DNA sequence: ACATTAGTTTATATATTTAGAAACTAATGA
DNA sequence: TCATTAGTTTCTAAATATATAAACTAATGT
């Protein structure tokens, strides 16, 4: 396994590594929710905190994961930090993942029904 | 943090948790490549091994991650295990992620150009 | 200058992921 | 039956991710 510093040095990330990084950033329920909320427009960290019942420090860490990978951006105005999607297409990605999920559940349902049918036929 | 066993027990995953699980499965360069290869149709593990230069055991582990989350399926015929995408839409998800990536890179390019312009203006 | 608000950073303990080696299994063929 | 092929599983050590607490910063108001 390569060390993080080494990775940063080598610069030459493959397209697969970059894709994987984006997926890693999406790989947490809180971060998925953040993206969903932000897809309705710019929000402050406080706005997000009202919806997501998590400690402030924890949310802040998740936001920095999203920032690091470049899918959200920050604008500071006085005391408030406004967060927004920096890549609008990320919305599509999320909704496709959701669709995949729904198909998956449907798939499992179908399989279960088949199994039940077979079991009935055996009696 | 909840333990894996505990998670399995509680059954009641939120939609966000399920989405995050799918993203976790996509969050590795080898697994992304596997999905890309499989999007061209069914392949054996050996086929995959020829393209991806990784130890067999390692690939096998990655395949089981993809299987566990239900995005690929296996069909066994004699000595060979044929792998295929069980959710065709996963292809769209991957290609959207790739698009996101390309937009991100374009974004960064644009920002760099702006920075250079500003620096030049300051001289 | 001091307190408050909004948020970030750092430290730490625990959990999860990963790669690689070695042992294993299941199907085929000699 | 024994060897071979194709692949999986298990073990271990190292890397990474996560949650929580505590300390910190930066802007505003008094």
mmCIF file of C-alpha atoms (C1' of nucleotides) in Angstrom:
data_model
loop_
_atom_site.group_PDB
_atom_site.id
_atom_site.type_symbol
_atom_site.label_atom_id
_atom_site.label_comp_id
_atom_site.label_asym_id
_atom_site.label_seq_id
_atom_site.Cartn_x
_atom_site.Cartn_y
_atom_site.Cartn_z
ATOM 1 C CA UNK A 1 0.000 0.000 0.000
ATOM 2 C CA UNK A 2 1.338 3.427 -0.871
ATOM 3 C CA UNK A 3 1.650 6.098 1.778
ATOM 4 C CA UNK A 4 -0.410 9.243 1.464
ATOM 5 C CA UNK A 5 2.638 11.512 1.232
ATOM 6 C CA UNK A 6 4.117 9.299 -1.430
ATOM 7 C CA UNK A 7 0.888 9.475 -3.376
ATOM 8 C CA UNK A 8 0.849 13.239 -3.180
ATOM 9 C CA UNK A 9 4.419 13.378 -4.383
ATOM 10 C CA UNK A 10 3.997 11.101 -7.326
ATOM 11 C CA UNK A 11 1.367 13.478 -8.737
ATOM 12 C CA UNK A 12 0.667 11.113 -11.595
ATOM 13 C CA UNK A 13 -2.611 9.679 -10.431
ATOM 14 C CA UNK A 14 -4.293 7.407 -12.871
ATOM 15 C CA UNK A 15 -7.809 8.218 -13.918
ATOM 16 C CA UNK A 16 -8.896 5.176 -11.916
ATOM 17 C CA UNK A 17 -7.255 6.487 -8.778
ATOM 18 C CA UNK A 18 -8.950 9.838 -9.239
ATOM 19 C CA UNK A 19 -12.323 8.217 -9.802
ATOM 20 C CA UNK A 20 -11.806 6.119 -6.699
ATOM 21 C CA UNK A 21 -11.012 9.239 -4.687
ATOM 22 C CA UNK A 22 -14.274 10.827 -5.697
ATOM 23 C CA UNK A 23 -16.153 7.675 -4.788
ATOM 24 C CA UNK A 24 -14.404 7.556 -1.412
ATOM 25 C CA UNK A 25 -15.586 11.071 -0.733
ATOM 26 C CA UNK A 26 -19.155 9.945 -1.434
ATOM 27 C CA UNK A 27 -18.739 6.834 0.699
ATOM 28 C CA UNK A 28 -20.296 8.092 3.902
ATOM 29 C CA UNK A 29 -23.976 8.598 4.796
ATOM 30 C CA UNK A 30 -23.417 12.048 6.252
ATOM 31 C CA UNK A 31 -21.513 13.226 3.207
ATOM 32 C CA UNK A 32 -24.204 11.874 0.905
ATOM 33 C CA UNK A 33 -26.779 13.831 2.860
ATOM 34 C CA UNK A 34 -24.681 16.981 2.698
ATOM 35 C CA UNK A 35 -24.548 16.721 -1.077
ATOM 36 C CA UNK A 36 -28.281 16.152 -1.239
ATOM 37 C CA UNK A 37 -28.948 19.232 0.868
ATOM 38 C CA UNK A 38 -26.512 21.340 -1.114
ATOM 39 C CA UNK A 39 -28.142 20.270 -4.353
ATOM 40 C CA UNK A 40 -30.967 22.603 -3.297
ATOM 41 C CA UNK A 41 -28.519 25.479 -3.139
ATOM 42 C CA UNK A 42 -25.922 27.140 -0.963
ATOM 43 C CA UNK A 43 -26.102 26.528 2.803
ATOM 44 C CA UNK A 44 -24.099 27.538 5.866
ATOM 45 C CA UNK A 45 -22.547 24.938 8.134
ATOM 46 C CA UNK A 46 -25.166 25.903 10.711
ATOM 47 C CA UNK A 47 -27.971 25.182 8.248
ATOM 48 C CA UNK A 48 -26.503 21.722 7.662
ATOM 49 C CA UNK A 49 -26.134 21.159 11.409
ATOM 50 C CA UNK A 50 -29.834 21.806 11.950
ATOM 51 C CA UNK A 51 -30.756 19.042 9.538
ATOM 52 C CA UNK A 52 -27.981 16.559 10.313
ATOM 53 C CA UNK A 53 -27.882 15.730 13.965
ATOM 54 C CA UNK A 54 -24.113 15.381 14.330
ATOM 55 C CA UNK A 55 -21.477 17.195 16.382
ATOM 56 C CA UNK A 56 -20.161 20.318 14.728
ATOM 57 C CA UNK A 57 -16.553 19.091 14.678
ATOM 58 C CA UNK A 58 -17.579 15.887 13.002
ATOM 59 C CA UNK A 59 -19.556 17.637 10.296
ATOM 60 C CA UNK A 60 -16.656 19.978 9.740
ATOM 61 C CA UNK A 61 -14.375 17.015 9.096
ATOM 62 C CA UNK A 62 -16.792 15.547 6.596
ATOM 63 C CA UNK A 63 -17.048 18.892 4.845
ATOM 64 C CA UNK A 64 -13.310 19.043 4.529
ATOM 65 C CA UNK A 65 -13.266 15.609 2.912
ATOM 66 C CA UNK A 66 -15.724 16.904 0.328
ATOM 67 C CA UNK A 67 -13.710 20.089 -0.120
ATOM 68 C CA UNK A 68 -10.406 18.220 -0.489
ATOM 69 C CA UNK A 69 -11.743 16.141 -3.318
ATOM 70 C CA UNK A 70 -13.200 19.258 -4.877
ATOM 71 C CA UNK A 71 -16.910 18.528 -5.028
ATOM 72 C CA UNK A 72 -17.947 21.393 -2.757
ATOM 73 C CA UNK A 73 -16.652 24.923 -2.351
ATOM 74 C CA UNK A 74 -16.774 27.515 0.421
ATOM 75 C CA UNK A 75 -17.540 31.201 0.419
ATOM 76 C CA UNK A 76 -16.995 33.157 3.606
ATOM 77 C CA UNK A 77 -19.196 36.106 4.537
ATOM 78 C CA UNK A 78 -18.737 37.523 8.007
ATOM 79 C CA UNK A 79 -19.140 34.768 10.530
ATOM 80 C CA UNK A 80 -20.771 32.403 8.092
ATOM 81 C CA UNK A 81 -19.230 29.867 5.766
ATOM 82 C CA UNK A 82 -21.458 29.197 2.793
ATOM 83 C CA UNK A 83 -21.049 25.797 1.210
ATOM 84 C CA UNK A 84 -22.129 24.845 -2.289
ATOM 85 C CA UNK A 85 -21.593 22.167 -4.906
ATOM 86 C CA UNK A 86 -18.637 23.102 -7.045
ATOM 87 C CA UNK A 87 -19.453 20.443 -9.609
ATOM 88 C CA UNK A 88 -23.150 20.533 -10.473
ATOM 89 C CA UNK A 89 -22.973 17.101 -12.151
ATOM 90 C CA UNK A 90 -22.343 15.571 -8.768
ATOM 91 C CA UNK A 91 -26.119 15.732 -8.340
ATOM 92 C CA UNK A 92 -26.584 13.429 -11.312
ATOM 93 C CA UNK A 93 -23.985 11.052 -9.957
ATOM 94 C CA UNK A 94 -25.821 10.849 -6.648
ATOM 95 C CA UNK A 95 -29.170 10.320 -8.259
ATOM 96 C CA UNK A 96 -27.774 7.585 -10.491
ATOM 97 C CA UNK A 97 -26.322 5.867 -7.435
ATOM 98 C CA UNK A 98 -29.744 6.099 -5.859
ATOM 99 C CA UNK A 99 -31.276 4.575 -8.965
ATOM 100 C CA UNK A 100 -28.730 1.774 -8.838
ATOM 101 C CA UNK A 101 -29.759 1.189 -5.268
ATOM 102 C CA UNK A 102 -33.417 1.034 -6.145
ATOM 103 C CA UNK A 103 -32.705 -1.435 -8.960
ATOM 104 C CA UNK A 104 -30.662 -3.499 -6.554
ATOM 105 C CA UNK A 105 -33.484 -3.677 -4.039
ATOM 106 C CA UNK A 106 -35.919 -4.534 -6.828
ATOM 107 C CA UNK A 107 -33.524 -7.260 -7.967
ATOM 108 C CA UNK A 108 -33.386 -8.780 -4.510
ATOM 109 C CA UNK A 109 -37.159 -8.669 -4.201
ATOM 110 C CA UNK A 110 -37.502 -10.485 -7.506
ATOM 111 C CA UNK A 111 -35.025 -13.155 -6.448
ATOM 112 C CA UNK A 112 -36.873 -13.721 -3.193
ATOM 113 C CA UNK A 113 -40.156 -14.093 -5.019
ATOM 114 C CA UNK A 114 -38.576 -16.668 -7.326
ATOM 115 C CA UNK A 115 -37.206 -18.598 -4.389
ATOM 116 C CA UNK A 116 -40.623 -18.651 -2.767
ATOM 117 C CA UNK A 117 -42.202 -19.813 -6.019
ATOM 118 C CA UNK A 118 -39.689 -22.653 -6.322
ATOM 119 C CA UNK A 119 -40.233 -23.710 -2.741
ATOM 120 C CA UNK A 120 -43.971 -23.778 -3.287
ATOM 121 C CA UNK A 121 -43.548 -25.822 -6.456
ATOM 122 C CA UNK A 122 -41.503 -28.401 -4.568
ATOM 123 C CA UNK A 123 -44.269 -29.128 -2.081
ATOM 124 C CA UNK B 1 -18.705 4.111 15.352
ATOM 125 C CA UNK B 2 -20.962 1.111 14.973
ATOM 126 C CA UNK B 3 -19.470 -2.328 14.642
ATOM 127 C CA UNK B 4 -20.024 -4.275 11.482
ATOM 128 C CA UNK B 5 -21.918 -7.062 13.250
ATOM 129 C CA UNK B 6 -24.117 -4.541 14.954
ATOM 130 C CA UNK B 7 -24.856 -2.934 11.614
ATOM 131 C CA UNK B 8 -25.809 -6.241 10.087
ATOM 132 C CA UNK B 9 -28.118 -6.960 12.987
ATOM 133 C CA UNK B 10 -29.946 -3.685 12.906
ATOM 134 C CA UNK B 11 -31.095 -4.449 9.349
ATOM 135 C CA UNK B 12 -32.773 -1.047 9.074
ATOM 136 C CA UNK B 13 -30.226 0.713 6.940
ATOM 137 C CA UNK B 14 -31.161 4.175 5.876
ATOM 138 C CA UNK B 15 -31.124 4.950 2.206
ATOM 139 C CA UNK B 16 -28.055 7.087 2.874
ATOM 140 C CA UNK B 17 -26.224 4.187 4.448
ATOM 141 C CA UNK B 18 -27.058 1.998 1.485
ATOM 142 C CA UNK B 19 -25.915 4.636 -0.979
ATOM 143 C CA UNK B 20 -22.695 5.035 0.975
ATOM 144 C CA UNK B 21 -22.119 1.278 0.823
ATOM 145 C CA UNK B 22 -22.379 1.291 -2.937
ATOM 146 C CA UNK B 23 -19.971 4.208 -3.133
ATOM 147 C CA UNK B 24 -17.537 2.404 -0.832
ATOM 148 C CA UNK B 25 -17.588 -0.532 -3.190
ATOM 149 C CA UNK B 26 -16.645 1.789 -6.041
ATOM 150 C CA UNK B 27 -13.950 3.473 -3.972
ATOM 151 C CA UNK B 28 -10.935 1.578 -5.217
ATOM 152 C CA UNK B 29 -9.037 1.871 -8.503
ATOM 153 C CA UNK B 30 -8.967 -1.870 -9.107
ATOM 154 C CA UNK B 31 -12.693 -2.216 -8.509
ATOM 155 C CA UNK B 32 -13.420 0.701 -10.825
ATOM 156 C CA UNK B 33 -11.385 -1.018 -13.531
ATOM 157 C CA UNK B 34 -13.186 -4.292 -12.945
ATOM 158 C CA UNK B 35 -16.516 -2.577 -13.506
ATOM 159 C CA UNK B 36 -15.223 -0.912 -16.629
ATOM 160 C CA UNK B 37 -14.035 -4.219 -18.049
ATOM 161 C CA UNK B 38 -17.264 -5.974 -17.128
ATOM 162 C CA UNK B 39 -19.267 -3.242 -18.813
ATOM 163 C CA UNK B 40 -18.068 -4.842 -22.054
ATOM 164 C CA UNK B 41 -19.617 -8.123 -21.016
ATOM 165 C CA UNK B 42 -19.081 -11.213 -18.927
ATOM 166 C CA UNK B 43 -15.489 -12.159 -18.064
ATOM 167 C CA UNK B 44 -13.738 -14.879 -16.075
ATOM 168 C CA UNK B 45 -11.459 -14.024 -13.168
ATOM 169 C CA UNK B 46 -8.558 -15.117 -15.346
ATOM 170 C CA UNK B 47 -9.583 -12.649 -18.062
ATOM 171 C CA UNK B 48 -9.560 -9.882 -15.479
ATOM 172 C CA UNK B 49 -6.190 -11.016 -14.171
ATOM 173 C CA UNK B 50 -4.630 -10.694 -17.598
ATOM 174 C CA UNK B 51 -5.620 -7.034 -17.800
ATOM 175 C CA UNK B 52 -5.151 -6.048 -14.167
ATOM 176 C CA UNK B 53 -1.659 -6.832 -12.978
ATOM 177 C CA UNK B 54 -2.548 -7.823 -9.401
ATOM 178 C CA UNK B 55 -2.146 -11.010 -7.389
ATOM 179 C CA UNK B 56 -5.013 -13.404 -7.813
ATOM 180 C CA UNK B 57 -5.907 -13.404 -4.111
ATOM 181 C CA UNK B 58 -6.105 -9.662 -4.072
ATOM 182 C CA UNK B 59 -8.369 -9.483 -7.094
ATOM 183 C CA UNK B 60 -10.541 -12.151 -5.568
ATOM 184 C CA UNK B 61 -11.008 -10.004 -2.467
ATOM 185 C CA UNK B 62 -11.993 -7.004 -4.558
ATOM 186 C CA UNK B 63 -14.449 -9.109 -6.485
ATOM 187 C CA UNK B 64 -16.054 -10.227 -3.273
ATOM 188 C CA UNK B 65 -16.474 -6.606 -2.188
ATOM 189 C CA UNK B 66 -18.331 -5.945 -5.428
ATOM 190 C CA UNK B 67 -20.358 -9.121 -5.002
ATOM 191 C CA UNK B 68 -21.266 -8.332 -1.392
ATOM 192 C CA UNK B 69 -22.710 -5.000 -2.325
ATOM 193 C CA UNK B 70 -24.529 -6.656 -5.204
ATOM 194 C CA UNK B 71 -23.187 -4.841 -8.241
ATOM 195 C CA UNK B 72 -21.687 -7.922 -9.852
ATOM 196 C CA UNK B 73 -22.810 -11.524 -10.051
ATOM 197 C CA UNK B 74 -21.099 -14.833 -10.626
ATOM 198 C CA UNK B 75 -21.933 -17.795 -12.803
ATOM 199 C CA UNK B 76 -19.857 -20.926 -12.476
ATOM 200 C CA UNK B 77 -19.175 -23.202 -15.418
ATOM 201 C CA UNK B 78 -16.659 -25.967 -14.898
ATOM 202 C CA UNK B 79 -13.453 -24.488 -13.621
ATOM 203 C CA UNK B 80 -14.355 -20.966 -14.621
ATOM 204 C CA UNK B 81 -16.187 -18.308 -12.702
ATOM 205 C CA UNK B 82 -17.879 -15.848 -15.022
ATOM 206 C CA UNK B 83 -18.422 -12.391 -13.603
ATOM 207 C CA UNK B 84 -20.879 -9.822 -14.895
ATOM 208 C CA UNK B 85 -22.570 -6.609 -13.872
ATOM 209 C CA UNK B 86 -25.772 -7.434 -12.033
ATOM 210 C CA UNK B 87 -26.970 -3.845 -12.218
ATOM 211 C CA UNK B 88 -26.485 -2.481 -15.708
ATOM 212 C CA UNK B 89 -27.032 1.113 -14.529
ATOM 213 C CA UNK B 90 -23.760 0.884 -12.655
ATOM 214 C CA UNK B 91 -22.140 1.702 -15.990
ATOM 215 C CA UNK B 92 -23.947 5.041 -16.074
ATOM 216 C CA UNK B 93 -22.904 5.754 -12.517
ATOM 217 C CA UNK B 94 -19.269 5.130 -13.397
ATOM 218 C CA UNK B 95 -19.397 7.250 -16.493
ATOM 219 C CA UNK B 96 -21.028 10.103 -14.594
ATOM 220 C CA UNK B 97 -18.299 9.910 -11.982
ATOM 221 C CA UNK B 98 -15.800 10.089 -14.792
ATOM 222 C CA UNK B 99 -17.586 13.144 -16.167
ATOM 223 C CA UNK B 100 -17.492 14.737 -12.738
ATOM 224 C CA UNK B 101 -13.795 14.106 -12.677
ATOM 225 C CA UNK B 102 -13.275 15.708 -16.044
ATOM 226 C CA UNK B 103 -15.291 18.756 -14.976
ATOM 227 C CA UNK B 104 -13.225 18.940 -11.838
ATOM 228 C CA UNK B 105 -9.969 18.920 -13.748
ATOM 229 C CA UNK B 106 -11.345 21.542 -16.134
ATOM 230 C CA UNK B 107 -12.358 23.619 -13.107
ATOM 231 C CA UNK B 108 -8.867 23.478 -11.673
ATOM 232 C CA UNK B 109 -7.346 24.413 -15.005
ATOM 233 C CA UNK B 110 -9.622 27.444 -15.210
ATOM 234 C CA UNK B 111 -8.719 28.536 -11.696
ATOM 235 C CA UNK B 112 -5.005 28.266 -12.447
ATOM 236 C CA UNK B 113 -5.404 30.349 -15.564
ATOM 237 C CA UNK B 114 -7.235 33.007 -13.549
ATOM 238 C CA UNK B 115 -4.501 33.044 -10.934
ATOM 239 C CA UNK B 116 -1.865 33.477 -13.610
ATOM 240 C CA UNK B 117 -3.864 36.310 -15.181
ATOM 241 C CA UNK B 118 -4.142 38.085 -11.825
ATOM 242 C CA UNK B 119 -0.449 37.698 -11.131
ATOM 243 C CA UNK B 120 0.370 39.143 -14.529
ATOM 244 C CA UNK B 121 -1.992 42.063 -13.935
ATOM 245 C CA UNK B 122 -0.250 42.865 -10.665
ATOM 246 C CA UNK B 123 3.131 43.322 -12.296
ATOM 247 C "C1'" DA C 1 -10.261 44.751 25.509
ATOM 248 C "C1'" DC C 2 -13.546 40.943 26.303
ATOM 249 C "C1'" DA C 3 -17.243 37.811 25.283
ATOM 250 C "C1'" DT C 4 -19.848 35.438 21.852
ATOM 251 C "C1'" DT C 5 -20.771 33.093 17.741
ATOM 252 C "C1'" DA C 6 -19.536 30.069 13.851
ATOM 253 C "C1'" DG C 7 -16.674 27.119 12.461
ATOM 254 C "C1'" DT C 8 -11.915 24.583 12.029
ATOM 255 C "C1'" DT C 9 -8.015 21.923 13.657
ATOM 256 C "C1'" DT C 10 -5.646 18.618 16.376
ATOM 257 C "C1'" DA C 11 -5.147 14.572 19.217
ATOM 258 C "C1'" DT C 12 -6.518 10.066 20.292
ATOM 259 C "C1'" DA C 13 -8.724 5.673 20.418
ATOM 260 C "C1'" DT C 14 -11.155 2.451 17.724
ATOM 261 C "C1'" DA C 15 -12.785 0.419 13.424
ATOM 262 C "C1'" DT C 16 -12.225 -0.657 8.710
ATOM 263 C "C1'" DT C 17 -9.639 -1.466 4.510
ATOM 264 C "C1'" DT C 18 -5.945 -3.192 2.119
ATOM 265 C "C1'" DA C 19 -2.011 -6.172 0.267
ATOM 266 C "C1'" DG C 20 0.458 -10.219 0.384
ATOM 267 C "C1'" DA C 21 1.392 -14.868 1.870
ATOM 268 C "C1'" DA C 22 -0.188 -19.327 2.734
ATOM 269 C "C1'" DA C 23 -3.640 -22.594 3.040
ATOM 270 C "C1'" DC C 24 -7.702 -24.139 1.120
ATOM 271 C "C1'" DT C 25 -11.613 -25.944 -2.297
ATOM 272 C "C1'" DA C 26 -13.776 -27.631 -6.358
ATOM 273 C "C1'" DA C 27 -13.654 -29.281 -11.078
ATOM 274 C "C1'" DT C 28 -11.052 -31.560 -14.612
ATOM 275 C "C1'" DG C 29 -7.884 -34.754 -16.647
ATOM 276 C "C1'" DA C 30 -4.108 -38.333 -16.705
ATOM 277 C "C1'" DT D 1 -6.007 -41.769 -7.222
ATOM 278 C "C1'" DC D 2 -2.990 -37.915 -7.984
ATOM 279 C "C1'" DA D 3 -1.818 -33.661 -10.190
ATOM 280 C "C1'" DT D 4 -3.292 -29.450 -12.234
ATOM 281 C "C1'" DT D 5 -5.961 -25.484 -12.929
ATOM 282 C "C1'" DA D 6 -8.968 -21.682 -11.380
ATOM 283 C "C1'" DG D 7 -10.287 -19.407 -7.903
ATOM 284 C "C1'" DT D 8 -11.523 -18.414 -2.757
ATOM 285 C "C1'" DT D 9 -10.598 -17.958 2.145
ATOM 286 C "C1'" DT D 10 -7.958 -16.914 6.131
ATOM 287 C "C1'" DC D 11 -4.325 -14.663 8.567
ATOM 288 C "C1'" DT D 12 -1.483 -10.787 9.579
ATOM 289 C "C1'" DA D 13 0.565 -6.283 9.503
ATOM 290 C "C1'" DA D 14 0.179 -1.735 7.934
ATOM 291 C "C1'" DA D 15 -2.639 2.144 6.221
ATOM 292 C "C1'" DT D 16 -6.685 4.745 6.400
ATOM 293 C "C1'" DA D 17 -11.134 6.426 8.148
ATOM 294 C "C1'" DT D 18 -14.103 7.745 11.804
ATOM 295 C "C1'" DA D 19 -16.079 9.795 16.176
ATOM 296 C "C1'" DT D 20 -15.355 12.361 20.105
ATOM 297 C "C1'" DA D 21 -13.245 15.744 22.970
ATOM 298 C "C1'" DA D 22 -10.554 19.718 23.569
ATOM 299 C "C1'" DA D 23 -8.138 23.502 21.863
ATOM 300 C "C1'" DC D 24 -8.046 26.813 18.487
ATOM 301 C "C1'" DT D 25 -9.246 30.908 15.022
ATOM 302 C "C1'" DA D 26 -11.623 34.647 12.981
ATOM 303 C "C1'" DA D 27 -15.383 37.927 12.774
ATOM 304 C "C1'" DT D 28 -18.705 40.517 15.311
ATOM 305 C "C1'" DG D 29 -20.780 43.015 19.092
ATOM 306 C "C1'" DT D 30 -20.384 45.440 23.771
#
